[in-house]
Short mmCIF file of C-alpha atoms in Angstrom, two decimals:
data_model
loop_
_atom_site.label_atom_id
_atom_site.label_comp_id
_atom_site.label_asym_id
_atom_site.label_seq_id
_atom_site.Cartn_x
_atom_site.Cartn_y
_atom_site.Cartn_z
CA UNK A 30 5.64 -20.01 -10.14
CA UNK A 31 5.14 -18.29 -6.47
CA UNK A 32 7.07 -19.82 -3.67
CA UNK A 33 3.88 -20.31 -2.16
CA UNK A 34 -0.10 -19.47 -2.04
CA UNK A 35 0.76 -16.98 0.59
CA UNK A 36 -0.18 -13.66 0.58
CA UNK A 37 2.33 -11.23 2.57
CA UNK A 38 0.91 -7.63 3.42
CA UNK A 39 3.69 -5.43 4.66
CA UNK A 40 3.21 -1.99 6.29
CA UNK A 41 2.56 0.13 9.02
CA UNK A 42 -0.54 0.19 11.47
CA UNK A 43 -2.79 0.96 8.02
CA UNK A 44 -1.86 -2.14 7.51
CA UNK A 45 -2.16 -3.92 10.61
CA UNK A 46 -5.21 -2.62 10.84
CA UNK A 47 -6.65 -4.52 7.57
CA UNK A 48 -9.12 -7.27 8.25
CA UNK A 49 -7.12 -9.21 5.58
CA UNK A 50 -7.96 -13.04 6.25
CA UNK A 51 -11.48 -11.99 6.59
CA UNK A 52 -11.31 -9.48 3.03
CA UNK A 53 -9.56 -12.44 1.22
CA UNK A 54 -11.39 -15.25 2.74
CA UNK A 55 -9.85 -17.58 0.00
CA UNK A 56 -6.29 -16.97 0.20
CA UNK A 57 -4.17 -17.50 2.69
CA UNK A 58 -2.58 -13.87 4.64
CA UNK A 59 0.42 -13.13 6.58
CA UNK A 60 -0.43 -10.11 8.02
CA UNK A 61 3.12 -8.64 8.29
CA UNK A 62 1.75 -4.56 9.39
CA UNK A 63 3.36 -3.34 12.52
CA UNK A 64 2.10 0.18 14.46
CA UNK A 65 4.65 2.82 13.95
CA UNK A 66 6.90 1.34 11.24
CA UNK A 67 9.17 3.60 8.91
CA UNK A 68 10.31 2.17 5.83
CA UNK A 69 13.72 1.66 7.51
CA UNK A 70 11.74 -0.84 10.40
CA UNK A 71 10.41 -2.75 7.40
CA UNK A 72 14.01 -3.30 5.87
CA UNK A 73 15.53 -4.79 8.90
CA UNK A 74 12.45 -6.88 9.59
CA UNK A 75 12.49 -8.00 5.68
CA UNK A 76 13.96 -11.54 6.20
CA UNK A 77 10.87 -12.66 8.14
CA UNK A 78 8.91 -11.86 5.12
CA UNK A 79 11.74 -13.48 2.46
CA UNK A 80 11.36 -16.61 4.94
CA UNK A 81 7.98 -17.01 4.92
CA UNK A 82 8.45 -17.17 0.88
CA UNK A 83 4.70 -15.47 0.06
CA UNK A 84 3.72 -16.27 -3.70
CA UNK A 85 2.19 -12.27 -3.64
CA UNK A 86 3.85 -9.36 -1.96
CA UNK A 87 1.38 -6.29 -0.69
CA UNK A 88 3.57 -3.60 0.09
CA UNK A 89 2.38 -0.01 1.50
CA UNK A 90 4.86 1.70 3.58
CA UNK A 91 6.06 5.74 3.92
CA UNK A 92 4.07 7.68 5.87
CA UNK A 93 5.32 7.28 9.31
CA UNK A 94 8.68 8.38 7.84
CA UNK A 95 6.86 12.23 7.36
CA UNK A 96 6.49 12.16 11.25
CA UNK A 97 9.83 11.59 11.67
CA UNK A 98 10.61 14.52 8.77
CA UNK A 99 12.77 12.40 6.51
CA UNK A 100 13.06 13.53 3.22
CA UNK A 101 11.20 12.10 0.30
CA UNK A 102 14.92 10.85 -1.21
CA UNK A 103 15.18 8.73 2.26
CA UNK A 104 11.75 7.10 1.38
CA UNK A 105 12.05 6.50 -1.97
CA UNK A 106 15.43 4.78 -1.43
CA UNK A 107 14.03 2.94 1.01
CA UNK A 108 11.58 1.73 -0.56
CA UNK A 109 13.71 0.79 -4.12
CA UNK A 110 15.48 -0.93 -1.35
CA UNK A 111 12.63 -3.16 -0.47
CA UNK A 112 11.33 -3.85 -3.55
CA UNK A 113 14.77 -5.11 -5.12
CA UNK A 114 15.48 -7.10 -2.05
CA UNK A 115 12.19 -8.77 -2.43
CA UNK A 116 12.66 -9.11 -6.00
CA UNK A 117 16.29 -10.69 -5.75
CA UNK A 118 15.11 -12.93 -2.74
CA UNK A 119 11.70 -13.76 -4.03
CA UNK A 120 12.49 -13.93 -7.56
CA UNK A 121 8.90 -15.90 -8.68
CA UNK A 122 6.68 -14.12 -6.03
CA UNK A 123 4.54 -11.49 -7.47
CA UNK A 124 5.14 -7.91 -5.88
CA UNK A 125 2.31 -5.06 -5.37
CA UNK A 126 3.71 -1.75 -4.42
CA UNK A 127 1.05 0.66 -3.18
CA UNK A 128 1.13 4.74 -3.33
CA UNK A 129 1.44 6.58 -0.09
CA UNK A 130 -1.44 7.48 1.09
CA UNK A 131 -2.28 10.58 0.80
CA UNK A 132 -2.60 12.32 4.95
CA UNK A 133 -2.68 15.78 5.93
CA UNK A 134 -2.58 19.04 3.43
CA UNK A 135 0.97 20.01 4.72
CA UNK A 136 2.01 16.52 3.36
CA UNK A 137 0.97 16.50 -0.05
CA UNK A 138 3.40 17.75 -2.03
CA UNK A 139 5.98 15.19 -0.45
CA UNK A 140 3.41 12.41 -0.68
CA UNK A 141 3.32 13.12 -4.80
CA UNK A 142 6.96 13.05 -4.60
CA UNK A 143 7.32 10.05 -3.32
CA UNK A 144 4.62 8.07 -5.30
CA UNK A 145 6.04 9.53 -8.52
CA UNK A 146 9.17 7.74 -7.90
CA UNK A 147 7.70 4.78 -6.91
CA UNK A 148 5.37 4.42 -10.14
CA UNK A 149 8.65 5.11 -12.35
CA UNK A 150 10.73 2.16 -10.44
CA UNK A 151 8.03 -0.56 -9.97
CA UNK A 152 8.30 -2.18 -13.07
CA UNK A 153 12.56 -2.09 -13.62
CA UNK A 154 11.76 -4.67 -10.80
CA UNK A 155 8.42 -6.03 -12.17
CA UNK A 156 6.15 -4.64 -9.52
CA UNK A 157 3.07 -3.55 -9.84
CA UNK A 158 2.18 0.09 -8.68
CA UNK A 159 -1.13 0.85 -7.11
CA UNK A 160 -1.91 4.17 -6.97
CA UNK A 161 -4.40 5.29 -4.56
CA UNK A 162 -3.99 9.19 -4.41
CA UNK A 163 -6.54 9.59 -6.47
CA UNK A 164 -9.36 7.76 -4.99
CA UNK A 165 -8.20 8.87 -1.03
CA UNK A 166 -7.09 12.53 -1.58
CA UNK A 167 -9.42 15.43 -2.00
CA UNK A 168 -8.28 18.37 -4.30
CA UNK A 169 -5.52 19.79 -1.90
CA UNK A 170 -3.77 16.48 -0.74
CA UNK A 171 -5.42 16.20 2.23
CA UNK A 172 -6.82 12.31 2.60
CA UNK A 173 -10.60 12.74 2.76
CA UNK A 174 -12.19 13.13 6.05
CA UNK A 175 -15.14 10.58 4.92
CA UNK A 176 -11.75 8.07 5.44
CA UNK A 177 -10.09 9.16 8.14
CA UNK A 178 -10.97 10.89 11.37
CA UNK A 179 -7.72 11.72 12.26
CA UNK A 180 -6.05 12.24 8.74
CA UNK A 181 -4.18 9.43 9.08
CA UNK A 182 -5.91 6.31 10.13
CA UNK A 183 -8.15 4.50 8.14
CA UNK A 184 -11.84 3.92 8.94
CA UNK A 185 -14.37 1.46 7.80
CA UNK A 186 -15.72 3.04 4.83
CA UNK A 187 -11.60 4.25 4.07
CA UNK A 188 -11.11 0.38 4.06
CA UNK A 189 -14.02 -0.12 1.99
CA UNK A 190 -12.52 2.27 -0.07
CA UNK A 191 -8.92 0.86 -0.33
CA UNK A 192 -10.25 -2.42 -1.47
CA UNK A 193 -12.14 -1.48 -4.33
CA UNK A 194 -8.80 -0.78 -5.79
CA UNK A 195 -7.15 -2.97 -4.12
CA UNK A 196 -8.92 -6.47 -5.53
CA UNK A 197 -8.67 -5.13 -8.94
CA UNK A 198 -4.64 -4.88 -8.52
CA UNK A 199 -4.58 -7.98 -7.50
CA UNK A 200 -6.39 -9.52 -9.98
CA UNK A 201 -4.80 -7.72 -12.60
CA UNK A 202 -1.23 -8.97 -11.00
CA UNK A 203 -2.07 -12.67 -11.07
CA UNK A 204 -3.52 -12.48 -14.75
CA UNK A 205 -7.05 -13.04 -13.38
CA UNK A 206 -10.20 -11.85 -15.09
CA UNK A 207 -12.08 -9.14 -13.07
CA UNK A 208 -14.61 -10.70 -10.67
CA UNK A 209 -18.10 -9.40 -10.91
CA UNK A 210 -18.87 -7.22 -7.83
CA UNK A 211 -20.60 -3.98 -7.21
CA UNK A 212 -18.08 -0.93 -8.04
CA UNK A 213 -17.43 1.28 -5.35
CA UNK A 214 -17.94 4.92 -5.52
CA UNK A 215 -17.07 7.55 -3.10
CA UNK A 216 -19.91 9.63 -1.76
CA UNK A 217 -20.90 12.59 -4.51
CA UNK A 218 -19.96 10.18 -7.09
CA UNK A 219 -22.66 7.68 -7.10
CA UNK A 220 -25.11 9.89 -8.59
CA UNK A 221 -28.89 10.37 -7.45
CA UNK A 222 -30.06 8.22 -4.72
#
């Protein structure tokens, strides 16, 4: 059983961002998403999220480290770093490990790296991988301008967007049945009008 009802999202500013309390009015958030951070701020700020002993783990982290040109082996490490110190220090808490998101064209190939590592390691330490390339990425890598205005940040309907995938993870992490809820598809997708 979870350490607690808790539900810890970890991340950078796309995650600070999130309206998460308000999204998952029944649960209760730790909003743990801090402007800027690489995946080396979230390792040395880790303990405050082991402490707070979440029963679920939301983890998206990766793309500030591009800025800062570190190699995909530096993320991925990183990140395996993460998710097995969560694992070991939160043995019962359920883990969610989201894809980097795709951002500019120039960053693609990188990105893909990157989130084909991740989906190969998330389950040797029983995370679940969320991969949201291909819902968020048009046909070259670049994240779709409908979501972003600046090719990085998220807007409203990017949001919107994240979360249709997003509540389905979850679900499917805690052995729920889906809820019954409009499906959300991107614009060009939803047919006739």
């Amino acid at each position: 059983m979870p350490g607690s009802s808790v539900t810890a999202f970890i991340g950078d500013s796309l995650t600070e961002a999130g309206r998460w309390q308000e999204w998952f009015s029944d649960e209760e958030v730790a909003n743990y998403g801090v402007g800027g951070d690489t995946t080396d701020d979230v390792i040395s700020r880790l303990s405050q999220v082991i402490e707070a002993r979440p029963g679920t783990v939301v983890l998206l982290i990766g793309t500030n480290d591009l800025a800062w040109r570190r190699s995909a082996e530096h993320v991925v490490r990183n990140i395996e770093t993460i998710l097995v110190t969560l694992r070991r220090d939160l043995p019962d808490s359920q883990i969610l490990v989201q894809s980097v998101m795709p951002r500019d064209r120039e960053s693609a190939e990188i990105v893909r790296e990157i989130n084909r590592h991740l989906w190969q390691f998330a389950p040797s330490v029983r995370a679940q991988y969320l991969d949201l390339w291909p819902l968020l990425a048009l046909p070259d890598g670049e994240l779709n301008p409908e979501y972003s205005q600046d090719r990085l940040h998220l807007n409203d309907t990017g949001y919107e967007a994240w979360l249709s995938e997003l509540r389905p993870a979850l679900e499917a992490l805690r052995g729920l049945p889906p809820s019954s809820r409009a499906i959300y598809l991107p614009k060009g997708l939803a047919g006739p009008t």
